[in-house]
Short mmCIF file of C-alpha atoms in Angstrom, two decimals:
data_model
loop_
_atom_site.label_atom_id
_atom_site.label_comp_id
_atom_site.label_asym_id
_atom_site.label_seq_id
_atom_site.Cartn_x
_atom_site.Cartn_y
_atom_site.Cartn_z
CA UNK A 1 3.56 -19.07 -13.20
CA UNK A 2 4.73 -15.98 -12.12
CA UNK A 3 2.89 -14.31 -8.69
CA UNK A 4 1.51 -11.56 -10.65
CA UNK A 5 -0.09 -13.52 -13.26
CA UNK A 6 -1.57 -15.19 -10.56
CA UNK A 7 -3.16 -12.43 -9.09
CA UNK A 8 -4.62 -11.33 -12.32
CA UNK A 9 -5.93 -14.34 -12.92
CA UNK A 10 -7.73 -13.88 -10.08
CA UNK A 11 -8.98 -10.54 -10.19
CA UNK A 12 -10.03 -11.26 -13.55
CA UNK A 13 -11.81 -13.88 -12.32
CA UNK A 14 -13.95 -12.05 -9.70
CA UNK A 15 -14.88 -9.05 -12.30
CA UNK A 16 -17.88 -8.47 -14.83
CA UNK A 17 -16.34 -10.23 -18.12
CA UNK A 18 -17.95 -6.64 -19.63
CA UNK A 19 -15.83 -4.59 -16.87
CA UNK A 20 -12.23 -5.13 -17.63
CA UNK A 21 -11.39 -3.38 -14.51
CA UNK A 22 -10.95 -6.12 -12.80
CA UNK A 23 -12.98 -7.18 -9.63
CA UNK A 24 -15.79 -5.42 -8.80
CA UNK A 25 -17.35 -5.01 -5.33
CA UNK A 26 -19.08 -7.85 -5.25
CA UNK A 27 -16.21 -10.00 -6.59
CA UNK A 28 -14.57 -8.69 -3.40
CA UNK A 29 -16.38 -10.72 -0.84
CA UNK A 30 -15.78 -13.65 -2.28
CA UNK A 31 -12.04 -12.53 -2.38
CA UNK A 32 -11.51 -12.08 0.95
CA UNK A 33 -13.01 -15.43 1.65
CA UNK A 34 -9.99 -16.49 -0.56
CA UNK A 35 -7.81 -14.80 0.92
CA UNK A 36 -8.61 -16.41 4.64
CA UNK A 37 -8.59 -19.76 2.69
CA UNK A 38 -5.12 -19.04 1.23
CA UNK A 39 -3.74 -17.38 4.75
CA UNK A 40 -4.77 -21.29 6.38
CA UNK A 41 -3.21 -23.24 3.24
CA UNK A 42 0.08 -21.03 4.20
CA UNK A 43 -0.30 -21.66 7.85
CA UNK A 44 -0.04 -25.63 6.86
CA UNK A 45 2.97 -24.82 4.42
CA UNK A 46 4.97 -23.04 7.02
CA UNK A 47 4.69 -26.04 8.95
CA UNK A 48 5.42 -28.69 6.59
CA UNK A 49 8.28 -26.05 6.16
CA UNK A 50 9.57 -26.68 9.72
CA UNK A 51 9.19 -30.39 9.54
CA UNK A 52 11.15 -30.24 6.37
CA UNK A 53 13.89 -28.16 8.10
CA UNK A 54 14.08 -30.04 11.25
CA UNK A 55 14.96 -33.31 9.21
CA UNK A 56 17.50 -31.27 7.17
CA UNK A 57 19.46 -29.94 10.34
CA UNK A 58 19.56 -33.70 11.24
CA UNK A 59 20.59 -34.65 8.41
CA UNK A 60 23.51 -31.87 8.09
CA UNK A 61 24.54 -32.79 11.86
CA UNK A 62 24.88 -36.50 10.78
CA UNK A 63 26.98 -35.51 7.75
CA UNK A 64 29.00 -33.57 9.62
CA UNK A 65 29.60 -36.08 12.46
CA UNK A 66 30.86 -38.69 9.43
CA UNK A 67 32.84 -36.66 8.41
CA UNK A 68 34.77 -35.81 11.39
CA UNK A 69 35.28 -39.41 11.69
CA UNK A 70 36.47 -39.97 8.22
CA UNK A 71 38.90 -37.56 8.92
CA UNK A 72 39.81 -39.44 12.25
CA UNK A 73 40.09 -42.19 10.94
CA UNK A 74 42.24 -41.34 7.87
CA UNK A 75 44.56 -40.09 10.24
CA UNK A 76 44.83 -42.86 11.93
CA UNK A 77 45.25 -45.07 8.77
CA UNK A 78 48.39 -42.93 8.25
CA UNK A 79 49.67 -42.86 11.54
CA UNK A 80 49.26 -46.84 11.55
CA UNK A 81 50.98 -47.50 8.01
CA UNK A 82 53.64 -45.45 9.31
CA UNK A 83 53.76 -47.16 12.44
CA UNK A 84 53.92 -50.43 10.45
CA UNK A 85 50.46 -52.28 11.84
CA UNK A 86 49.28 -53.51 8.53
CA UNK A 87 46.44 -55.65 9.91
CA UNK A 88 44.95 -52.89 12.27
CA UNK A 89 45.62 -50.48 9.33
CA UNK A 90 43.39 -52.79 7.32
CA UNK A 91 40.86 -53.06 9.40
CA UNK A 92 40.52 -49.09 9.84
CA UNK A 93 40.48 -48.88 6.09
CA UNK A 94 37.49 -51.03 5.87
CA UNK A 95 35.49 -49.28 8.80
CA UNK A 96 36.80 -46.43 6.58
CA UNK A 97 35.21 -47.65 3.84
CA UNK A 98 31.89 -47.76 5.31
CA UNK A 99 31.88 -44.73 6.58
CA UNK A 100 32.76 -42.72 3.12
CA UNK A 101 29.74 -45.07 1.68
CA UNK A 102 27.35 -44.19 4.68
CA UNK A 103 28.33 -40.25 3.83
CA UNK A 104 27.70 -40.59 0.27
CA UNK A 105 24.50 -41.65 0.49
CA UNK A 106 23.43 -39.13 3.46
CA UNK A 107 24.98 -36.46 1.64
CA UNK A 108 22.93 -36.90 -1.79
CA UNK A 109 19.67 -37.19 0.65
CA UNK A 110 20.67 -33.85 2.62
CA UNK A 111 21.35 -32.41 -0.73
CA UNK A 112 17.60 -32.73 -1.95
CA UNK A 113 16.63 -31.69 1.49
CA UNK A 114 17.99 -28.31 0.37
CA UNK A 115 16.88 -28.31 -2.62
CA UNK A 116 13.38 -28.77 -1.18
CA UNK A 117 13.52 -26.19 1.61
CA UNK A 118 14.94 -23.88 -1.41
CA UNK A 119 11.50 -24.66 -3.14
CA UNK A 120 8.94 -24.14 -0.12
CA UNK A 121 10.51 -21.28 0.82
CA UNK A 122 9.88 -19.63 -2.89
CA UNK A 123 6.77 -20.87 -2.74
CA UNK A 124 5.99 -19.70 0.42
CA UNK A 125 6.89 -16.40 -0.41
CA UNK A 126 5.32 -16.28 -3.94
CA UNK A 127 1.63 -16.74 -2.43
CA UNK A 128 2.56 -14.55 0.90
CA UNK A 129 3.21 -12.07 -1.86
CA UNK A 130 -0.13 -12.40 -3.81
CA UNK A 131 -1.93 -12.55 -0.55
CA UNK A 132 -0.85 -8.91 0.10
CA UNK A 133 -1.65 -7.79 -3.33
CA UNK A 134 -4.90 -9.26 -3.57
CA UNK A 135 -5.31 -7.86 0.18
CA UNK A 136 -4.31 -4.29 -1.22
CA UNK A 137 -7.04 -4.81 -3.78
CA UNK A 138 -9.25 -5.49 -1.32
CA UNK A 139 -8.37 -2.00 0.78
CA UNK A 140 -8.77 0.05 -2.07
CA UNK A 141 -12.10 -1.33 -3.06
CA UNK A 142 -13.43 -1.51 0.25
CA UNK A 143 -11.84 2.19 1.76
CA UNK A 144 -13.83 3.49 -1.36
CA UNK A 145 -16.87 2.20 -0.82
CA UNK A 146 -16.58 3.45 2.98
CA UNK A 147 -16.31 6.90 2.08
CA UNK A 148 -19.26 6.44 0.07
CA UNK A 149 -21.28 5.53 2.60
CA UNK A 150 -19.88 8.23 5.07
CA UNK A 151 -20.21 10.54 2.07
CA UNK A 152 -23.57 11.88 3.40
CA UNK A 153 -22.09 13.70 6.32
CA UNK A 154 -18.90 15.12 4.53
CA UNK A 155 -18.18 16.97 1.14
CA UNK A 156 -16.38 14.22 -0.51
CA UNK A 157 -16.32 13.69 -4.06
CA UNK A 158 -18.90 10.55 -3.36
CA UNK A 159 -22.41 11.35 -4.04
CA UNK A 160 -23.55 8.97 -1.42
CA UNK A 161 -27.12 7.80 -3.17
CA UNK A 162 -25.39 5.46 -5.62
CA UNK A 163 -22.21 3.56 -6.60
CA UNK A 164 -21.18 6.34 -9.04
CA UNK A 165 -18.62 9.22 -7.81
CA UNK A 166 -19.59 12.81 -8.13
CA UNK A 167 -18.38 14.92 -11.62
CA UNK A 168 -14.70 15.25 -11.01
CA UNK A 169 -15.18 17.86 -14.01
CA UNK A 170 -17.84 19.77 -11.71
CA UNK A 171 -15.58 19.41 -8.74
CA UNK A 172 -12.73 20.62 -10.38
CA UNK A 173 -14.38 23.95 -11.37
CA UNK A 174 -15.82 24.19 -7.65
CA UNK A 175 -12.15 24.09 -6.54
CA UNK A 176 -10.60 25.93 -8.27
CA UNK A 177 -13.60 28.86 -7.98
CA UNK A 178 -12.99 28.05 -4.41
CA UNK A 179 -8.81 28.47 -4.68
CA UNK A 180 -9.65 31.66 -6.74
CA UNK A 181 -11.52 33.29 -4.12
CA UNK A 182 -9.13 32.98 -1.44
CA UNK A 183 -6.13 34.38 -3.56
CA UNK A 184 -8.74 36.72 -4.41
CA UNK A 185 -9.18 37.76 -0.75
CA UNK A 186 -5.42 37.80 0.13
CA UNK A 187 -4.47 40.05 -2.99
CA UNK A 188 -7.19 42.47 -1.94
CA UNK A 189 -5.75 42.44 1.88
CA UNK A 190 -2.02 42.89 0.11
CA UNK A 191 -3.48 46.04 -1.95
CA UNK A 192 -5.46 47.25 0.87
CA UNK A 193 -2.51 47.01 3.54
CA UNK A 194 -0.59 48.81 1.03
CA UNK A 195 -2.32 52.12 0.80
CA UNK A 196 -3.60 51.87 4.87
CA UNK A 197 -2.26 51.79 8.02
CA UNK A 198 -3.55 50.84 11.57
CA UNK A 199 -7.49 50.83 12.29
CA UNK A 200 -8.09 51.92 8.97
CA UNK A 201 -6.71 48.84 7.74
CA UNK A 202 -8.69 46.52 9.83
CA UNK A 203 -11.99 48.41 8.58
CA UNK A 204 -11.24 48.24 4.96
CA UNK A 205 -10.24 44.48 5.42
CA UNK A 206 -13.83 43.69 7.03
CA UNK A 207 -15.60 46.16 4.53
CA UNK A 208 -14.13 44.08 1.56
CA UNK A 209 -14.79 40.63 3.88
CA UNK A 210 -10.94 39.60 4.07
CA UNK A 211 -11.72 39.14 7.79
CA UNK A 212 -14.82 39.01 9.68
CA UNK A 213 -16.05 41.22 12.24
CA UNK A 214 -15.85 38.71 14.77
CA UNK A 215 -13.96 40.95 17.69
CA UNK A 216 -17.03 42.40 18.65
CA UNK A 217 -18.58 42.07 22.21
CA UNK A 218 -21.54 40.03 21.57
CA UNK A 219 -19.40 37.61 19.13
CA UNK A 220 -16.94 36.78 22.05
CA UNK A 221 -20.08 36.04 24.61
CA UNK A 222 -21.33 33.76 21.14
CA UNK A 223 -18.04 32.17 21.19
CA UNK A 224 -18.10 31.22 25.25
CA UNK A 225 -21.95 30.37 24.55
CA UNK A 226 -20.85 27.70 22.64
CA UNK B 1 -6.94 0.97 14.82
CA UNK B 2 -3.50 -0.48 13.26
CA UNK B 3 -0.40 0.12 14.29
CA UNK B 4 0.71 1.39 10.63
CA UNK B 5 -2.68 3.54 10.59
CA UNK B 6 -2.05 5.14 14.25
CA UNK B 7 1.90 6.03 12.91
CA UNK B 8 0.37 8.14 9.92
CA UNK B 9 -2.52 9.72 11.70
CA UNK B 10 0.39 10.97 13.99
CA UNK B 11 2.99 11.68 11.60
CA UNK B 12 0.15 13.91 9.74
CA UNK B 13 -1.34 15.66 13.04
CA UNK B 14 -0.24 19.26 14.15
CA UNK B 15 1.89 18.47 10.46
CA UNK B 16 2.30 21.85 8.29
CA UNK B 17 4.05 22.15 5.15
CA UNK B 18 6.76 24.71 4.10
CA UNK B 19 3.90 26.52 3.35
CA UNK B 20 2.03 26.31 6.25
CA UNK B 21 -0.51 23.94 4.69
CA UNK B 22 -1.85 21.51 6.62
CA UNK B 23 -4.11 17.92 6.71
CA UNK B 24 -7.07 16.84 8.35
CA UNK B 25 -7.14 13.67 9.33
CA UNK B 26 -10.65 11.39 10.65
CA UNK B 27 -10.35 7.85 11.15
CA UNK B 28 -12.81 4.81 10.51
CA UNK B 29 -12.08 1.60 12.29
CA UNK B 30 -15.45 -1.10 12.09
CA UNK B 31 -15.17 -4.63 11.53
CA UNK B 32 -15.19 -3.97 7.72
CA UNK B 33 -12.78 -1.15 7.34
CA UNK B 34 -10.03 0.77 9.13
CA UNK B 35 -8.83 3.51 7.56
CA UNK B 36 -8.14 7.54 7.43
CA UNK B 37 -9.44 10.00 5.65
CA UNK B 38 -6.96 12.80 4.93
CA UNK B 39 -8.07 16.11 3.43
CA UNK B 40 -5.44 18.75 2.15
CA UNK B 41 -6.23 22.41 2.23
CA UNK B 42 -9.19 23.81 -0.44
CA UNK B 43 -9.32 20.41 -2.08
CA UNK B 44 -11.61 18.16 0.61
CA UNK B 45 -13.89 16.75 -2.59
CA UNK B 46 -10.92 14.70 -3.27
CA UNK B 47 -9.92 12.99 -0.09
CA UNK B 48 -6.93 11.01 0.49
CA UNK B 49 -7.99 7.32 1.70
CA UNK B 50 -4.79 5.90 3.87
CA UNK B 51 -5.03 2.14 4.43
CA UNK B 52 -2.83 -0.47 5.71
CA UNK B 53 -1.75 -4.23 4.34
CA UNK B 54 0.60 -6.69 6.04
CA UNK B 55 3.49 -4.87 4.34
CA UNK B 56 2.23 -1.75 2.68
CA UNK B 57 0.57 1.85 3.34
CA UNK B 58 -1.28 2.86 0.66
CA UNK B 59 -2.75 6.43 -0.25
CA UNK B 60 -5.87 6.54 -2.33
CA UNK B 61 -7.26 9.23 -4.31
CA UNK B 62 -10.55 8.43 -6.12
CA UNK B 63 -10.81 10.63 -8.97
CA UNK B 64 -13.04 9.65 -11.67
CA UNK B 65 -15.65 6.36 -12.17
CA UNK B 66 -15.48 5.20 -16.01
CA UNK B 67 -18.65 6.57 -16.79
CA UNK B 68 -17.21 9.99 -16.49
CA UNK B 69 -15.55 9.32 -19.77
CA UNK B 70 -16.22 10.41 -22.40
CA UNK B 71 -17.39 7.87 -24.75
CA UNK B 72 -14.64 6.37 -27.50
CA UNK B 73 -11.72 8.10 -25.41
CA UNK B 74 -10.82 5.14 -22.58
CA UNK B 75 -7.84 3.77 -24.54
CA UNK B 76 -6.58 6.65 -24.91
CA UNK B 77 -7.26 8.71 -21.67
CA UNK B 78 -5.32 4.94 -19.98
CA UNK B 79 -2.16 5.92 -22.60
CA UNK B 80 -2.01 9.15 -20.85
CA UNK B 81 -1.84 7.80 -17.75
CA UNK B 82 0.57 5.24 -18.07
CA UNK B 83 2.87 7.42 -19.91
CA UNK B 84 2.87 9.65 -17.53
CA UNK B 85 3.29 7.47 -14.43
CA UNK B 86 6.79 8.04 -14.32
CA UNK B 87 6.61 11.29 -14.43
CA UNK B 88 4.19 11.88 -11.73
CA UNK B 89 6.08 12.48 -8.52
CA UNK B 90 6.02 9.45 -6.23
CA UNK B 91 2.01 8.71 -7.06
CA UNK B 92 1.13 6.66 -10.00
CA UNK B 93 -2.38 6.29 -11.53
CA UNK B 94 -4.78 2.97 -11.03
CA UNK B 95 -7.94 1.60 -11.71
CA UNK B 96 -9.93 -0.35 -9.29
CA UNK B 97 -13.33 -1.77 -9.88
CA UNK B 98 -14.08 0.56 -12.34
CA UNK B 99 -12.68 3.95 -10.24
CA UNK B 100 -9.51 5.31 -11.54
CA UNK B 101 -7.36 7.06 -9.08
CA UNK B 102 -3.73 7.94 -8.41
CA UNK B 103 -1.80 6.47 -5.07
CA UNK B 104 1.29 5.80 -3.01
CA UNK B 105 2.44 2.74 -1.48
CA UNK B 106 5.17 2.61 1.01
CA UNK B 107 6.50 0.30 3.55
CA UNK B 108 5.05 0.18 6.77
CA UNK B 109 8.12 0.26 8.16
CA UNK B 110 8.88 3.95 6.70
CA UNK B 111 9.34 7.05 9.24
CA UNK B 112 7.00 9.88 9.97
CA UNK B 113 8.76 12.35 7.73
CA UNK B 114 8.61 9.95 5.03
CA UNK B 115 5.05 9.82 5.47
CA UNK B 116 4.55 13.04 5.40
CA UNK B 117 6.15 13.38 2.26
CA UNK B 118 4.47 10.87 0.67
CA UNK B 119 0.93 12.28 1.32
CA UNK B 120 2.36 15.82 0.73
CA UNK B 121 3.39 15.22 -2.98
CA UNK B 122 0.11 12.91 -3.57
CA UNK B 123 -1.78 15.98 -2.45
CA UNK B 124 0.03 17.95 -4.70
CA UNK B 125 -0.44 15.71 -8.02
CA UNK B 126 -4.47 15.48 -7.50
CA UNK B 127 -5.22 18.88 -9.21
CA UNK B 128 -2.29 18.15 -12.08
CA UNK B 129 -3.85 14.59 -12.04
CA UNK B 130 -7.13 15.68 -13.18
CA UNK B 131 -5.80 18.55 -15.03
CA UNK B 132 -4.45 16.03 -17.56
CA UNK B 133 -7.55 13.35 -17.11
CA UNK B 134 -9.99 16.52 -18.06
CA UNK B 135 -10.09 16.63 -21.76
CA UNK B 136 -11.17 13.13 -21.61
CA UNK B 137 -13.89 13.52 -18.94
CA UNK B 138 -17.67 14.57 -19.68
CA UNK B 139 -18.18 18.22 -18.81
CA UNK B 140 -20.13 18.82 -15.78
#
C-alpha cells in the first residue's frame, strides 16, 4: 500500500467517525505517541539495514576476488596449452572449475542481497515519509490550538473561550472597514496636500486626524516618561 | 527554537515588501509547540502560523471552523476550493481537524528570499481566500 493511503488510514483512524476531517485534537495525542513508536521501529530498520549492507559489501568483495582469479587462471590455462603442459593445464582447469562453481553460487546469494537492500531502503523511506506527514498533521493541529490559547492577549481570529474560531465573515468586514479607513486617511492627506502648502498643511492634516498632534512639548516629555 | 524556525524569523525581520509592507513576527517555543506567529499589515485577525517538520516549513492560515458554514453548502464550498487550488498562487487550501485554512510548504533547506516570498504571496491570498469561501459562510 501506497504511503499516503497509509497515512489516511491513520488519520482516519484517530478522527470522530461523524467528523470526516480527519483527526481531531484529541486523536492527536495518541498520534504523536505513534509517531515516537514508529521513529524507534525505524531506528531498528536502519540497523538491520547496515547489517544487511555490511554482508552485501562482503559478499561483492568475495565475488570480485573470484573473479580476478578466474581470470588468472584462464590465462594461465592458455598460456599452458600453448606452452604444451597438458597435465598442469588440467589440473588448472579443474581448480578452474571450482572456482566458476564457487562464483555462481556467491553471485546468485549477492544478487538477493541487493535485491533486499533495494527493498529496506523503499521501505525505509516509505514510513520516514509518512512519519513527516503525519508529523505535519500534528504541527498544524497543535500550532492552532496554541494560538488559541495565546488568543487572549492578541487580536487573533481565535476567540480564546472555546475550540471554535471567531466569524471569519465578522472579521472580514472588520478588515476591510479597517483597510477602508486608512485609504480613507491617505486620500484625504493627498487632497489636502494638494490645495496647501507648508504649516498649513500640517494643521489641516491633524484637524482631519491624518496625523496626530504628537510634536507637542508635553507629548515628547510623555514619550521620554515612558 | 529550531534551526528552520530561527532562518524564517530572520529572513522575515526588518523584511519590507515592494510596497513597504512589512511582518511581525512573535515566537512560541514550550515543550508542546515551537512556532511563529506572523502578522501582515491591517490583517492581524488572520495570523500566519510558521512551523517546522524534519523536512518541511509550513505556513498556516486558519480561516474558517466548519460550523461557520452554512448548512447544506460543505460539498460544495470543498469544490471551490479544490478547483481553485491551482490557481491560488503558491498556497493551497486544507482542512485540519475540522479548521479549513490555506498554506505553504517548502523545504527547509530553501533561502531567505524564498521565504519571504512564500509568506508574502500567502499573505496576499488570505483576503481573496475568504473572498471566495464567503458566500458559503454564515453572516456575522
Amino acid at each position: 500500500m501506497g504511503f499516503l493511503n497509509n497515512v489516511l488510514k491513520t488519520m482516519k483512524g484517530y478522527g470522530n467517525e461523524a467528523n470526516d476531517a480527519f483527526v481531531d485534537s484529541q486523536g492527536i495525542r495518541i498520534m504523536e505517541q505513534e509517531i515516537r513508536d514508529a521513529e524507534k521501529s525505524q531506528r531498528q530498520a536502519n540497523e538491520s539495514l547496515t547489517d544487511v549492507m555490511a554482508e552485501q559489501k562482503r559478499l561483492a568483495r568475495k565475488v570480485n576476488d573470484l573473479t580476478a582469479s578466474i581470470t588468472e587462471y584462464g590465462d594461465a590455462i592458455s598460456k599452458l596449452l600453448a606452452a604444451g603442459n597438458e597435465t598442469l593445464a588440467m589440473e588448472t582447469a579443474e581448480k578452474l572449475a571450482e572456482l566458476e562453481s564457487d562464483l555462481d553460487g556467491n553471485q546468485v546469494v549477492l544478487d538477493s542481497y541487493n535485491e533486499q537492500v533495494k527493498e529496506l531502503k523503499a521501505i525505509i523511506k516509505d514510513s520516514s515519509k509518512q512519519r513527516d506527514a503525519l508529523k505535519r498533521e500534528v504541527l498544524i493541529v497543535k500550532s492552532t490550538e496554541a494560538a488559541q490559547k495565546a488568543s487572549v492577549a492578541t487580536a487573533t481570529q481565535f476567540s480564546g473561550t472555546n475550540s471554535s474560531l471567531r466569524s471569519a465573515s465578522a472579521s472580514m468586514e472588520r478588515i476591510k472597514a479597517k483597510q477602508q479607513k486608512r485609504k480613507d486617511k491617505m486620500k484625504a492627506a493627498r487632497e489636502l496636500a494638494a490645495e496647501s502648502n507648508g504649516g498649513e498643511l500640517k494643521n489641516k492634516l491633524t484637524a482631519a486626524g491624518v496625523i496626530g498632534n504628537q510634536n507637542s512639548a508635553a507629548s515628547i516629555l510623555d514619550r521620554y516618561r515612558k | 527554537m529550531s534551526n528552520s524556525l530561527d532562518k524564517v524569523q530572520a529572513a522575515l525581520t526588518d523584511f519590507s515588501c515592494q510596497d513597504g509592507c512589512s511582518f511581525k513576527v512573535t515566537a512560541t517555543d514550550n515543550d508542546d509547540i515551537s512556532m511563529l506567529t506572523i502578522i501582515y499589515e491591517d490583517i492581524e485577525e488572520f495570523a500566519i502560523l510558521a512551523t517546522a517538520s524534519e523536512t518541511q516549513l509550513l505556513f498556516n492560515v486558519a480561516l474558517f471552523d466548519r460550523s461557520q458554514i452554512i448548512e447544506g453548502q460543505e460539498s460544495a464550498l470543498n469544490k471551490v476550493m479544490l478547483g481553485l487550488n491551482i490557481a491560488m498562487p503558491l498556497s493551497s487550501f486544507a482542512l485540519t481537524a475540522g479548521i479549513y485554512s490555506i498554506f505553504g510548504a517548502m523545504s527547509i533547506n530553501s533561502e531567505a528570499k524564498h521565504i519571504q516570498e512564500e509568506v508574502l504571496v500567502l499573505s496576499e491570498n488570505i483576503m481573496d481566500a475568504l473572498e471566495v469561501c464567503q458566500k458559503f459562510l454564515i453572516k456575522a
